[in-house]
mmCIF file of C-alpha atoms in Angstrom:
data_model
loop_
_atom_site.group_PDB
_atom_site.id
_atom_site.type_symbol
_atom_site.label_atom_id
_atom_site.label_comp_id
_atom_site.label_asym_id
_atom_site.label_seq_id
_atom_site.Cartn_x
_atom_site.Cartn_y
_atom_site.Cartn_z
ATOM 1 C CA MET A 829 0.000 0.000 0.000
ATOM 2 C CA LEU A 830 2.769 2.424 0.897
ATOM 3 C CA VAL A 831 4.699 1.524 -2.241
ATOM 4 C CA SER A 832 1.924 2.767 -4.508
ATOM 5 C CA HIS A 833 2.744 6.373 -3.573
ATOM 6 C CA VAL A 834 6.307 6.169 -4.928
ATOM 7 C CA ASN A 835 6.929 6.376 -8.673
ATOM 8 C CA GLY A 836 8.015 2.918 -9.831
ATOM 9 C CA GLY A 837 7.746 1.487 -6.323
ATOM 10 C CA ARG A 838 5.712 -1.519 -7.375
ATOM 11 C CA SER A 839 8.239 -2.431 -10.065
ATOM 12 C CA TRP A 840 11.120 -2.151 -7.611
ATOM 13 C CA LEU A 841 9.339 -4.339 -5.113
ATOM 14 C CA ALA A 842 8.523 -6.929 -7.795
ATOM 15 C CA VAL A 843 12.167 -7.096 -8.944
ATOM 16 C CA CYS A 844 13.434 -7.530 -5.406
ATOM 17 C CA ASP A 845 10.790 -10.114 -4.610
ATOM 18 C CA ARG A 846 11.866 -12.126 -7.674
ATOM 19 C CA LEU A 847 15.494 -11.988 -6.548
ATOM 20 C CA TYR A 848 14.493 -13.048 -3.047
ATOM 21 C CA GLN A 849 12.265 -15.914 -4.205
ATOM 22 C CA LEU A 850 14.782 -17.376 -6.685
ATOM 23 C CA PRO A 851 17.019 -19.171 -4.161
ATOM 24 C CA LEU A 852 13.985 -20.245 -2.132
ATOM 25 C CA GLY A 853 12.351 -21.769 -5.201
ATOM 26 C CA LEU A 854 15.481 -23.542 -6.381
ATOM 27 C CA VAL A 855 16.232 -24.990 -2.963
ATOM 28 C CA GLY A 856 12.577 -25.903 -2.406
ATOM 29 C CA VAL A 857 12.392 -27.872 -5.642
ATOM 30 C CA ALA A 858 15.733 -29.588 -5.012
ATOM 31 C CA VAL A 859 14.815 -30.577 -1.466
ATOM 32 C CA GLY A 860 11.346 -31.710 -2.543
ATOM 33 C CA VAL A 861 12.744 -33.928 -5.288
ATOM 34 C CA ALA A 862 15.339 -35.432 -2.951
ATOM 35 C CA LEU A 863 12.998 -35.774 0.035
ATOM 36 C CA LEU A 864 9.938 -37.315 -1.592
ATOM 37 C CA PRO A 865 11.325 -40.828 -2.265
ATOM 38 C CA ARG A 866 12.928 -41.060 1.160
ATOM 39 C CA LEU A 867 9.813 -39.787 2.920
ATOM 40 C CA SER A 868 7.560 -42.091 0.894
ATOM 41 C CA ARG A 869 9.654 -45.121 1.879
ATOM 42 C CA ALA A 870 9.533 -44.153 5.546
ATOM 43 C CA VAL A 871 5.761 -43.572 5.522
ATOM 44 C CA HIS A 872 5.118 -46.791 3.591
ATOM 45 C CA ALA A 873 7.197 -48.738 6.140
ATOM 46 C CA LYS A 874 5.290 -46.962 8.953
ATOM 47 C CA ASP A 875 8.590 -45.597 10.251
ATOM 48 C CA ALA A 876 7.530 -42.352 11.933
ATOM 49 C CA ALA A 877 10.993 -41.743 13.387
ATOM 50 C CA GLY A 878 12.631 -42.158 9.970
ATOM 51 C CA ALA A 879 10.119 -39.766 8.401
ATOM 52 C CA GLN A 880 10.792 -37.201 11.114
ATOM 53 C CA VAL A 881 14.562 -37.521 10.636
ATOM 54 C CA ALA A 882 14.141 -37.034 6.863
ATOM 55 C CA LEU A 883 12.037 -33.905 7.404
ATOM 56 C CA ASP A 884 14.489 -32.511 9.967
ATOM 57 C CA GLN A 885 17.448 -33.054 7.656
ATOM 58 C CA SER A 886 15.653 -31.432 4.734
ATOM 59 C CA ILE A 887 14.770 -28.361 6.808
ATOM 60 C CA THR A 888 18.375 -28.077 8.000
ATOM 61 C CA PHE A 889 19.668 -28.411 4.440
ATOM 62 C CA SER A 890 17.172 -25.811 3.190
ATOM 63 C CA LEU A 891 18.196 -23.317 5.845
ATOM 64 C CA ALA A 892 21.864 -23.962 5.134
ATOM 65 C CA LEU A 893 21.293 -22.902 1.515
ATOM 66 C CA THR A 894 18.696 -20.133 1.849
ATOM 67 C CA LEU A 895 20.124 -18.187 4.781
ATOM 68 C CA PRO A 896 23.357 -17.334 2.908
ATOM 69 C CA ALA A 897 21.207 -16.170 -0.013
ATOM 70 C CA ALA A 898 19.258 -13.867 2.308
ATOM 71 C CA VAL A 899 22.521 -12.555 3.749
ATOM 72 C CA ALA A 900 23.823 -11.923 0.219
ATOM 73 C CA LEU A 901 20.677 -9.963 -0.660
ATOM 74 C CA THR A 902 21.124 -7.894 2.479
ATOM 75 C CA ALA A 903 24.896 -7.407 2.194
ATOM 76 C CA MET A 904 25.368 -6.741 -1.519
ATOM 77 C CA PRO A 905 22.149 -5.624 -3.197
ATOM 78 C CA PHE A 906 24.089 -3.089 -5.295
ATOM 79 C CA PHE A 907 26.000 -5.815 -7.143
ATOM 80 C CA LEU A 908 22.933 -8.020 -7.617
ATOM 81 C CA ILE A 909 20.787 -5.227 -9.046
ATOM 82 C CA ASP A 910 23.609 -3.948 -11.274
ATOM 83 C CA ALA A 911 24.185 -7.459 -12.617
ATOM 84 C CA SER A 912 20.504 -8.125 -13.287
ATOM 85 C CA THR A 913 19.575 -4.841 -14.995
ATOM 86 C CA PRO A 914 20.730 -3.385 -18.324
ATOM 87 C CA ALA A 915 23.797 -1.192 -18.339
ATOM 88 C CA ALA A 916 21.823 2.049 -18.430
ATOM 89 C CA PRO A 917 22.996 4.891 -16.189
ATOM 90 C CA SER A 918 21.067 4.807 -12.956
ATOM 91 C CA PRO A 919 20.427 7.561 -10.447
ATOM 92 C CA PRO A 920 22.276 7.442 -7.145
ATOM 93 C CA PRO A 921 20.842 4.910 -4.687
ATOM 94 C CA THR A 922 18.184 6.079 -2.269
ATOM 95 C CA PRO A 923 16.145 4.093 0.228
ATOM 96 C CA CYS A 924 13.347 3.774 -2.350
ATOM 97 C CA ARG A 925 15.512 2.354 -5.125
ATOM 98 C CA PRO A 926 15.627 -1.405 -5.778
ATOM 99 C CA ARG A 927 18.900 -1.775 -3.904
ATOM 100 C CA GLY A 928 17.412 -0.485 -0.685
ATOM 101 C CA ARG A 929 14.287 -2.509 -1.323
ATOM 102 C CA CYS A 930 16.362 -5.693 -1.680
ATOM 103 C CA ARG A 931 18.179 -4.913 1.518
ATOM 104 C CA CYS A 932 14.828 -4.744 3.310
ATOM 105 C CA THR A 933 13.494 -7.845 1.569
ATOM 106 C CA GLY A 934 16.647 -9.830 2.281
ATOM 107 C CA SER A 935 16.407 -9.022 5.961
ATOM 108 C CA GLY A 936 12.859 -10.385 6.032
ATOM 109 C CA CYS A 937 11.070 -7.051 6.162
ATOM 110 C CA ARG A 938 8.112 -7.436 3.805
ATOM 111 C CA ARG A 939 6.723 -3.950 4.259
ATOM 112 C CA SER A 940 7.796 -0.773 2.555
ATOM 113 C CA CYS A 941 11.121 0.716 3.618
ATOM 114 C CA CYS A 942 10.385 4.050 1.980
ATOM 115 C CA PRO A 943 9.645 7.055 4.140
ATOM 116 C CA SER A 944 6.099 8.285 3.691
#
């Protein structure tokens, strides 16, 4: 809601959300593909402890891969945005530019970081 008052704010938020969701989607698909056969075997054998261990290991593996991605979005949004956009001259960064938006998104803040 707050983003709609800034020119181009919705586009910036969409770009940063795509960058933030990319590692989550890749890791989610990889873990799902690797976990499903193991979990199916454990459930079919009525091995509740084995199913729980498989789920715990998949959550640990997912966090081990997605937390560094969130840290990267928070620590170096300038490089990520510059690499993903055309080489057109851009205005200096402000809190309402995509770089600042990615910093907020990477830290888990889903609301607008722009001053009203």
